[in-house]
């Protein structure tokens, strides 16, 4: 969808998600995913697509990427507001 292809502000450091390394971040960026909220808001179909095409099946759920992204996104948002 179009929501994956917007880059407002600078990209988040997706490597802050435990288990997600530089190659993973690069793969996500190449797919238009730059922000924690994009990962947090992936639906089941999008997660399956990512696991079938870029990551091992079950990995995103097993490593809690979406839960971590939700927490990191909230922290990032509060830091931006606090400036």
Coordinates of N, CA and C in Angstrom, one line a residue:
X1 N 0.8 -1.2 0.0 CA 0.0 0.0 0.0 C 0.8 1.3 0.0
X2 N 0.2 2.4 -0.2 CA 0.9 3.6 -0.3 C 1.5 4.1 1.0
X3 N 1.0 3.6 2.1 CA 1.5 4.0 3.4 C 2.9 3.5 3.7
X4 N 3.4 2.6 2.9 CA 4.7 2.1 3.1 C 5.8 2.9 2.4
X5 N 5.3 3.8 1.5 CA 6.3 4.5 0.7 C 6.4 6.0 1.0
X6 N 6.1 6.4 2.2 CA 6.3 7.8 2.6 C 7.5 7.9 3.6
X7 N 8.3 8.9 3.5 CA 9.4 9.0 4.4 C 9.4 10.4 5.0
X8 N 8.4 10.6 5.9 CA 8.4 11.9 6.6 C 9.6 11.9 7.6
X9 N 10.2 13.0 7.7 CA 11.4 13.1 8.7 C 12.5 12.1 8.4
X10 N 13.4 12.0 9.3 CA 14.5 11.0 9.1 C 14.0 9.6 9.4
X11 N 14.6 8.6 8.8 CA 14.2 7.2 9.1 C 14.6 6.9 10.5
X12 N 13.8 6.0 11.1 CA 14.1 5.5 12.5 C 15.3 4.5 12.4
X13 N 16.0 4.4 13.5 CA 17.1 3.4 13.5 C 16.4 2.0 13.8
X14 N 16.0 1.3 12.8 CA 15.3 0.0 13.0 C 16.1 -1.0 13.7
X15 N 17.5 -0.8 13.7 CA 18.3 -1.8 14.4 C 18.2 -1.7 15.9
X16 N 17.4 -0.8 16.4 CA 17.1 -0.8 17.9 C 16.2 -1.9 18.2
X17 N 15.5 -2.5 17.2 CA 14.7 -3.7 17.5 C 15.6 -4.9 17.7
X18 N 15.5 -5.5 18.9 CA 16.4 -6.6 19.2 C 16.2 -7.8 18.2
X19 N 17.3 -8.2 17.6 CA 17.2 -9.3 16.6 C 17.2 -8.8 15.2
X20 N 17.1 -7.5 15.0 CA 17.1 -6.9 13.6 C 18.4 -6.3 13.4
X21 N 19.2 -6.8 12.4 CA 20.5 -6.3 12.2 C 20.6 -5.4 10.9
X22 N 21.8 -4.9 10.6 CA 22.0 -4.0 9.5 C 21.4 -4.5 8.1
X23 N 21.6 -5.8 7.9 CA 21.1 -6.4 6.6 C 19.5 -6.4 6.6
X24 N 19.0 -6.7 7.8 CA 17.5 -6.7 7.9 C 17.0 -5.3 7.7
X25 N 17.6 -4.3 8.3 CA 17.2 -2.9 8.2 C 17.3 -2.5 6.7
X26 N 18.3 -2.9 6.0 CA 18.5 -2.5 4.6 C 17.4 -3.2 3.8
X27 N 17.1 -4.4 4.1 CA 16.0 -5.1 3.3 C 14.7 -4.4 3.5
X28 N 14.4 -4.0 4.8 CA 13.1 -3.3 5.1 C 13.1 -1.9 4.3
X29 N 14.2 -1.2 4.4 CA 14.3 0.1 3.7 C 14.1 -0.1 2.2
X30 N 14.6 -1.1 1.6 CA 14.4 -1.4 0.2 C 13.0 -1.6 -0.2
X31 N 12.2 -2.1 0.8 CA 10.8 -2.3 0.7 C 9.9 -1.1 1.1
X32 N 10.6 0.0 1.4 CA 9.9 1.2 1.7 C 9.5 1.3 3.2
X33 N 10.1 0.5 4.1 CA 9.8 0.5 5.5 C 11.0 1.2 6.2
X34 N 10.7 2.4 6.8 CA 11.7 3.2 7.5 C 11.4 3.5 8.9
X35 N 10.2 3.3 9.4 CA 9.7 3.8 10.7 C 9.1 2.7 11.5
X36 N 9.3 2.9 12.9 CA 8.8 1.9 13.8 C 7.3 1.7 13.6
X37 N 6.5 2.8 13.4 CA 5.1 2.7 13.3 C 4.7 1.8 12.1
X38 N 5.5 1.8 11.0 CA 5.2 1.0 9.8 C 5.3 -0.5 10.2
X39 N 6.3 -0.9 11.0 CA 6.4 -2.2 11.4 C 5.3 -2.6 12.4
X40 N 5.1 -1.7 13.4 CA 4.0 -1.9 14.4 C 2.7 -2.2 13.7
X41 N 2.4 -1.5 12.6 CA 1.1 -1.5 12.0 C 1.0 -2.5 10.9
X42 N 2.0 -3.4 10.7 CA 1.8 -4.4 9.6 C 0.7 -5.3 9.9
X43 N -0.1 -5.7 8.9 CA -1.2 -6.7 9.2 C -0.6 -8.1 8.9
X44 N -1.4 -9.1 9.2 CA -1.0 -10.5 9.2 C -0.5 -10.8 7.7
X45 N -1.2 -10.3 6.7 CA -0.9 -10.6 5.3 C 0.5 -10.0 5.0
X46 N 0.8 -8.8 5.5 CA 2.0 -8.1 5.2 C 3.2 -8.8 5.9
X47 N 2.9 -9.3 7.1 CA 4.0 -10.0 7.9 C 4.3 -11.3 7.1
X48 N 3.3 -12.0 6.7 CA 3.5 -13.3 5.9 C 4.3 -13.0 4.6
X49 N 4.0 -11.9 3.9 CA 4.7 -11.6 2.7 C 6.2 -11.4 3.0
X50 N 6.4 -10.6 4.0 CA 7.8 -10.3 4.4 C 8.6 -11.5 4.8
X51 N 7.9 -12.4 5.5 CA 8.6 -13.7 5.9 C 8.8 -14.6 4.7
X52 N 7.9 -14.6 3.8 CA 8.1 -15.4 2.6 C 9.1 -14.9 1.6
X53 N 9.3 -13.6 1.6 CA 10.2 -12.9 0.6 C 11.5 -12.4 1.2
X54 N 11.6 -12.1 2.5 CA 12.8 -11.4 3.0 C 13.4 -12.0 4.3
X55 N 12.5 -12.6 5.1 CA 12.9 -13.1 6.4 C 12.4 -14.5 6.6
X56 N 13.0 -15.2 7.6 CA 12.5 -16.6 7.8 C 11.1 -16.6 8.4
X57 N 10.4 -17.6 8.0 CA 9.0 -17.7 8.4 C 8.9 -17.8 9.9
X58 N 8.0 -17.0 10.5 CA 7.8 -16.9 11.9 C 8.7 -16.0 12.7
X59 N 9.7 -15.5 12.0 CA 10.8 -14.7 12.7 C 10.2 -13.4 13.3
X60 N 9.4 -12.7 12.5 CA 8.9 -11.4 13.0 C 8.1 -11.5 14.3
X61 N 7.3 -12.5 14.3 CA 6.5 -12.8 15.6 C 7.4 -13.4 16.7
X62 N 8.3 -14.3 16.3 CA 9.1 -14.9 17.3 C 10.0 -13.9 18.0
X63 N 10.5 -12.9 17.3 CA 11.4 -11.9 17.8 C 10.7 -10.7 18.3
X64 N 9.3 -10.7 18.2 CA 8.5 -9.6 18.7 C 8.8 -8.3 18.1
X65 N 9.1 -8.3 16.8 CA 9.4 -7.0 16.1 C 8.3 -6.0 16.3
X66 N 7.0 -6.4 16.1 CA 6.0 -5.4 16.1 C 5.8 -4.8 17.5
X67 N 5.8 -5.7 18.5 CA 5.7 -5.2 19.9 C 6.9 -4.2 20.3
X68 N 8.1 -4.6 19.9 CA 9.2 -3.7 20.1 C 9.1 -2.4 19.4
X69 N 8.6 -2.5 18.1 CA 8.5 -1.3 17.3 C 7.4 -0.4 17.9
X70 N 6.3 -0.9 18.5 CA 5.3 -0.1 19.1 C 5.9 0.7 20.3
X71 N 6.7 0.0 21.1 CA 7.3 0.6 22.2 C 8.4 1.7 21.8
X72 N 9.2 1.3 20.8 CA 10.2 2.3 20.4 C 9.6 3.4 19.7
X73 N 8.5 3.2 18.9 CA 7.8 4.3 18.2 C 7.2 5.3 19.2
X74 N 6.7 4.8 20.3 CA 6.1 5.6 21.4 C 7.2 6.5 22.0
X75 N 8.3 5.8 22.3 CA 9.5 6.6 22.9 C 10.0 7.6 21.9
X76 N 10.1 7.3 20.6 CA 10.6 8.2 19.6 C 9.6 9.4 19.5
X77 N 8.3 9.1 19.5 CA 7.3 10.2 19.4 C 7.4 11.1 20.6
X78 N 7.6 10.6 21.8 CA 7.6 11.4 22.9 C 8.9 12.3 23.0
X79 N 10.0 11.7 22.4 CA 11.2 12.5 22.3 C 11.1 13.7 21.3
X80 N 10.4 13.4 20.2 CA 10.2 14.5 19.2 C 9.3 15.6 19.8
X81 N 8.3 15.2 20.6 CA 7.4 16.2 21.2 C 8.1 17.0 22.2
X82 N 9.0 16.3 23.0 CA 9.7 16.9 24.1 C 10.8 18.0 23.6
X83 N 11.1 18.0 22.4 CA 12.2 19.0 21.9 C 11.8 20.4 22.1

